[in-house]
PDB file of C-alpha atoms in Angstrom:
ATOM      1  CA  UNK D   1    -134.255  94.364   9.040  1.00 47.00           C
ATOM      2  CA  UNK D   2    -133.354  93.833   5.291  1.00 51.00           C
ATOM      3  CA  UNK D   3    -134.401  95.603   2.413  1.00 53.00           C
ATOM      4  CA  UNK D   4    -133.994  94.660  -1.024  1.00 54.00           C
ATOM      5  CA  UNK D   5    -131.488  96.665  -2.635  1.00 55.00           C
ATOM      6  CA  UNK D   6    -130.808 101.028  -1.767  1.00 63.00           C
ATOM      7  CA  UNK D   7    -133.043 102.522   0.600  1.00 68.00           C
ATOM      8  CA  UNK D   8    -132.992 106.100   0.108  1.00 77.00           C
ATOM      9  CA  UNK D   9    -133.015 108.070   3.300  1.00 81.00           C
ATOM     10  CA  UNK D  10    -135.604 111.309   3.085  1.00 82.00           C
ATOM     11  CA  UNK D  11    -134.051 115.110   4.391  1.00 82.00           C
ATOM     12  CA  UNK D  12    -135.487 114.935   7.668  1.00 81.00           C
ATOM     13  CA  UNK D  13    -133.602 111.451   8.376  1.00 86.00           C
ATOM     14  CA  UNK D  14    -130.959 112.685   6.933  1.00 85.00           C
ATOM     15  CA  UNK D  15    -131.010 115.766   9.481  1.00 85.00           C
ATOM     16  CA  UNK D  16    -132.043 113.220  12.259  1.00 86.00           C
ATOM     17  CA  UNK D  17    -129.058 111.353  12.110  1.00 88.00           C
ATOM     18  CA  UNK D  18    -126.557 114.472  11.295  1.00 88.00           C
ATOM     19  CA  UNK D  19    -127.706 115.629  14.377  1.00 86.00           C
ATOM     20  CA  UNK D  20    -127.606 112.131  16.314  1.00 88.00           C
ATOM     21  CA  UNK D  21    -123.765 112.503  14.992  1.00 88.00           C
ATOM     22  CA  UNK D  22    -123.387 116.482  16.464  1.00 86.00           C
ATOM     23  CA  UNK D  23    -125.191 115.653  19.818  1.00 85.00           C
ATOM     24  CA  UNK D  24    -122.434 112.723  20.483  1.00 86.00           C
ATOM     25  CA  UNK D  25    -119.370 115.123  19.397  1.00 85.00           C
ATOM     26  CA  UNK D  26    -119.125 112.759  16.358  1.00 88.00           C
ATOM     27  CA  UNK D  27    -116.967 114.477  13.496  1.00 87.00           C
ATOM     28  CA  UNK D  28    -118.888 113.810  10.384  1.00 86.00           C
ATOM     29  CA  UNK D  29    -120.206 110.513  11.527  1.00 87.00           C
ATOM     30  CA  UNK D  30    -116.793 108.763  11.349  1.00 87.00           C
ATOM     31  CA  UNK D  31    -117.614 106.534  14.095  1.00 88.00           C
ATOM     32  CA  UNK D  32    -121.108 105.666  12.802  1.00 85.00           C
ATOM     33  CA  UNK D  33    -119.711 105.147   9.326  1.00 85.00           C
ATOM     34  CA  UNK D  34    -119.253 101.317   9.565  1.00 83.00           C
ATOM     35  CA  UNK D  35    -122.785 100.667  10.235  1.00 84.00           C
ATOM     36  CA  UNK D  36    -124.345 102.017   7.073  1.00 83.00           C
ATOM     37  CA  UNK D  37    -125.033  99.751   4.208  1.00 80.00           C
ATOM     38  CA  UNK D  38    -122.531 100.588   1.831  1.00 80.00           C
ATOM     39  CA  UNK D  39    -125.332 101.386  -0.887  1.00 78.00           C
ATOM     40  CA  UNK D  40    -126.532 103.886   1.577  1.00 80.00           C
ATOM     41  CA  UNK D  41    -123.539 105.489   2.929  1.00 82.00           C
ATOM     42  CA  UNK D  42    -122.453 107.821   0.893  1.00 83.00           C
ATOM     43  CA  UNK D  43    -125.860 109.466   0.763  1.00 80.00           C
ATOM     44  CA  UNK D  44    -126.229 109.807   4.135  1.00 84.00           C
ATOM     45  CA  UNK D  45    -122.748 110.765   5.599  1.00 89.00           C
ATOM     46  CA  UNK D  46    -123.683 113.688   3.277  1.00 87.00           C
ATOM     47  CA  UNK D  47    -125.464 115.511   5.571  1.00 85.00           C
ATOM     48  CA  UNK D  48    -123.615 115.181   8.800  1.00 87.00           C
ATOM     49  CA  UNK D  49    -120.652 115.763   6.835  1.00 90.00           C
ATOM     50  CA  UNK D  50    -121.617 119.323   5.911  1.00 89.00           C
ATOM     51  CA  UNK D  51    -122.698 120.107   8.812  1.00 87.00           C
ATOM     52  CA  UNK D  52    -119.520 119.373  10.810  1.00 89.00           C
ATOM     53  CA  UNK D  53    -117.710 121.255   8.425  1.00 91.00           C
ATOM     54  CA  UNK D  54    -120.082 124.629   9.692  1.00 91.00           C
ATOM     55  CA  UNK D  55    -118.405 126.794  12.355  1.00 91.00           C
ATOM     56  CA  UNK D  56    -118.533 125.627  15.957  1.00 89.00           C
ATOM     57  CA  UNK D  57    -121.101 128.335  16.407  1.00 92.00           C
ATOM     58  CA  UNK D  58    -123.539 127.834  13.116  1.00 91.00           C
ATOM     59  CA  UNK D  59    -123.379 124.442  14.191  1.00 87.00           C
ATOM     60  CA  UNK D  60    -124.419 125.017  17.699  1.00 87.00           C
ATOM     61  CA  UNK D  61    -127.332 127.316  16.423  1.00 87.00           C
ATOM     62  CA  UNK D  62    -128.496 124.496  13.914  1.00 83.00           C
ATOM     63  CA  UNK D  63    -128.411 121.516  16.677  1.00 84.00           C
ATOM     64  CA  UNK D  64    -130.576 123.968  18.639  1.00 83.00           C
ATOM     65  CA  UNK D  65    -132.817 124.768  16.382  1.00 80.00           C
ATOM     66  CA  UNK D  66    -133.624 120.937  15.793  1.00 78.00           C
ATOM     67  CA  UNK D  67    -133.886 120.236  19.271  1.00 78.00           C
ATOM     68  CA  UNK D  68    -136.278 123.257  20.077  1.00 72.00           C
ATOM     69  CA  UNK D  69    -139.887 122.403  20.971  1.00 63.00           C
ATOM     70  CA  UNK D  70    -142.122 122.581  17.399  1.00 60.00           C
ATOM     71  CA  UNK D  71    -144.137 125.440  17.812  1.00 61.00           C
ATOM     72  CA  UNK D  72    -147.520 124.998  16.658  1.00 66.00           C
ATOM     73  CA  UNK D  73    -150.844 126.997  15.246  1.00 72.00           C
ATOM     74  CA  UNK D  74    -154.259 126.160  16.864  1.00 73.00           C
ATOM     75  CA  UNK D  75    -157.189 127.785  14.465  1.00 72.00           C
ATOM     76  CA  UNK D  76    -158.603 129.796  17.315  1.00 74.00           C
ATOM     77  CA  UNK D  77    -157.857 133.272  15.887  1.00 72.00           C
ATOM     78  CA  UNK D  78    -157.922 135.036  19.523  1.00 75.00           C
ATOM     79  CA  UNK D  79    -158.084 138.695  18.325  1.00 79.00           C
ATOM     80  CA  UNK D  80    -155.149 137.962  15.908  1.00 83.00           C
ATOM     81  CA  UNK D  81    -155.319 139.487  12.043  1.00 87.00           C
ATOM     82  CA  UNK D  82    -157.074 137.291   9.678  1.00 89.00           C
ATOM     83  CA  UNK D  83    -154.446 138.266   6.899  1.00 91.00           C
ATOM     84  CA  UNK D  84    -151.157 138.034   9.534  1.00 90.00           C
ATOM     85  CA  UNK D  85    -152.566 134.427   9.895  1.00 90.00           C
ATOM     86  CA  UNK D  86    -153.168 133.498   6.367  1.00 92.00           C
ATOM     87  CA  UNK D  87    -149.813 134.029   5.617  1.00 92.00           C
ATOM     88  CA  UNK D  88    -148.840 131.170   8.239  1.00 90.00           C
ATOM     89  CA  UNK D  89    -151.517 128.706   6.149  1.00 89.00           C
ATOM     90  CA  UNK D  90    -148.773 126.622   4.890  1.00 87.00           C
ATOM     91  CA  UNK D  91    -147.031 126.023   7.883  1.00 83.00           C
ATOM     92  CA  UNK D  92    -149.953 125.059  10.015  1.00 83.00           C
ATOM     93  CA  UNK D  93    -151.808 121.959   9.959  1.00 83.00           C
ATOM     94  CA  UNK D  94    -153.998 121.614   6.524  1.00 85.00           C
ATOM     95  CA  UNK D  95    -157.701 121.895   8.167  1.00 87.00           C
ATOM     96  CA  UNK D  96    -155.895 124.985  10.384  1.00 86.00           C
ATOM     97  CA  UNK D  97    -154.531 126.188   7.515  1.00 87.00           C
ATOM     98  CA  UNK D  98    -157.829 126.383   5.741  1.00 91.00           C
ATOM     99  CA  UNK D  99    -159.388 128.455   8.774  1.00 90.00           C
ATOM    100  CA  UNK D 100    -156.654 131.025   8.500  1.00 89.00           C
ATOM    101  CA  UNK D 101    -157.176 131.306   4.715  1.00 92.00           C
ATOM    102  CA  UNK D 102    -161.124 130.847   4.508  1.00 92.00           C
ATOM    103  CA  UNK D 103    -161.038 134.156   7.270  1.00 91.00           C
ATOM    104  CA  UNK D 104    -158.835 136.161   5.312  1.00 92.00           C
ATOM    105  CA  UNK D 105    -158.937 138.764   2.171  1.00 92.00           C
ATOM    106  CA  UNK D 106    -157.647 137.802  -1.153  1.00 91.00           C
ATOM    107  CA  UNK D 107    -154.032 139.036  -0.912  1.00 88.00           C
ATOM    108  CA  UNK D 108    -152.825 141.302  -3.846  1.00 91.00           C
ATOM    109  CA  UNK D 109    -152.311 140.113  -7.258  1.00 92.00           C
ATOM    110  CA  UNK D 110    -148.427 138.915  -7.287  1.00 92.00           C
ATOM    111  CA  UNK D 111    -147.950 139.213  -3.371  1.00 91.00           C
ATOM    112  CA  UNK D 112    -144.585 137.524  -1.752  1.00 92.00           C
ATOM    113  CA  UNK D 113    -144.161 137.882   1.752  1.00 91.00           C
ATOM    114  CA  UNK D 114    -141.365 138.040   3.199  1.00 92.00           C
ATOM    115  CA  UNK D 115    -139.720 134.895   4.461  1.00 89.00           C
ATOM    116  CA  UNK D 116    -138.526 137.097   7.377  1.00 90.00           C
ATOM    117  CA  UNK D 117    -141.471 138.467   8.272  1.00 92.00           C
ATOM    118  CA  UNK D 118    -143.417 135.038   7.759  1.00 89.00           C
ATOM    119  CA  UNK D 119    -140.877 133.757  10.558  1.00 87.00           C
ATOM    120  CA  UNK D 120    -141.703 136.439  12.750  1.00 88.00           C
ATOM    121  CA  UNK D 121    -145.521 135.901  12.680  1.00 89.00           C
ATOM    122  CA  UNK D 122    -145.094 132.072  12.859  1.00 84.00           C
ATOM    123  CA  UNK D 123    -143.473 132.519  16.383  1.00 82.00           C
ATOM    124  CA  UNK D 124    -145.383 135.527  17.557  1.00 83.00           C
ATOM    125  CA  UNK D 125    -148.800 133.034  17.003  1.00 81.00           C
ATOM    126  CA  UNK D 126    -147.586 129.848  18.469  1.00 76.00           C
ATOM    127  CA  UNK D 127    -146.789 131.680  21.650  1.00 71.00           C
ATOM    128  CA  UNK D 128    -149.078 130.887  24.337  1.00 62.00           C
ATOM    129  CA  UNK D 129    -151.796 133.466  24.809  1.00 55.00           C
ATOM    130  CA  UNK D 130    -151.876 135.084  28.505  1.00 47.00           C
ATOM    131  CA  UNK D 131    -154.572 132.818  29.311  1.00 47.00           C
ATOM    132  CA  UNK D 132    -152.696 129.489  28.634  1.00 45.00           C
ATOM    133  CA  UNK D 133    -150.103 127.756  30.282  1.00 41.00           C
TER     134      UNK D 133
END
């Protein structure tokens, strides 16, 4: 397929093919270099680039992050805290997201969770309850 003129290439297919590049032991996409439009190139080598330059270890730990089922929010609020899960609004899907926010206080004025802790809720709710399989 042709396309007329630059085709920019968003972050996640940038990531995509960094990590197409790390799964097949390719050093910054050397050997995948020749088959990127020229207009392109640049842009996208970017990303693999980078990321082979990462310890063997930090890049381990991002190829298996990538490659790590998506976990995901259902709006059933089984028990959980109304406020725990409005904090996870953005990250779910928008009409889940608006269940976990319509069930939920107003936070305080100026509130900023913590991205840490906002991790740690994300996976403690997309675990399977005891129930599921």
């Amino acid at each position: 397929m042709c396309y007329p003129g630059p085709v920019e290439w968003s972050e996640g297919q940038r990531e995509g093919f960094a990590l197409a590049a790390a799964v097949c032991e390719d050093a910054g996409a050397a050997g995948a270099e020749a088959g990127l439009d020229a207009g392109c190139r640049e842009h996208v080598l970017a990303a693999a680039q980078a990321l082979w330059k990462r310890e063997r270890r930090e890049r381990r730990r991002w190829v298996r992050a990538r490659l790590r089922p998506a976990q995901t929010l259902s709006a059933s609020q089984d028990g959980r805290s109304a406020r725990a899960l409005s904090l996870l609004a953005s990250r779910a899907p928008a009409e889940v997201g608006q269940v976990f926010l319509a069930a939920a206080p107003m936070p305080r004025p100026g509130f900023v969770p913590d991205p840490a802790l906002v991790e740690l809720l994300h996976r403690i709710a997309s675990r399977p309850s005891q129930g599921e399989t």
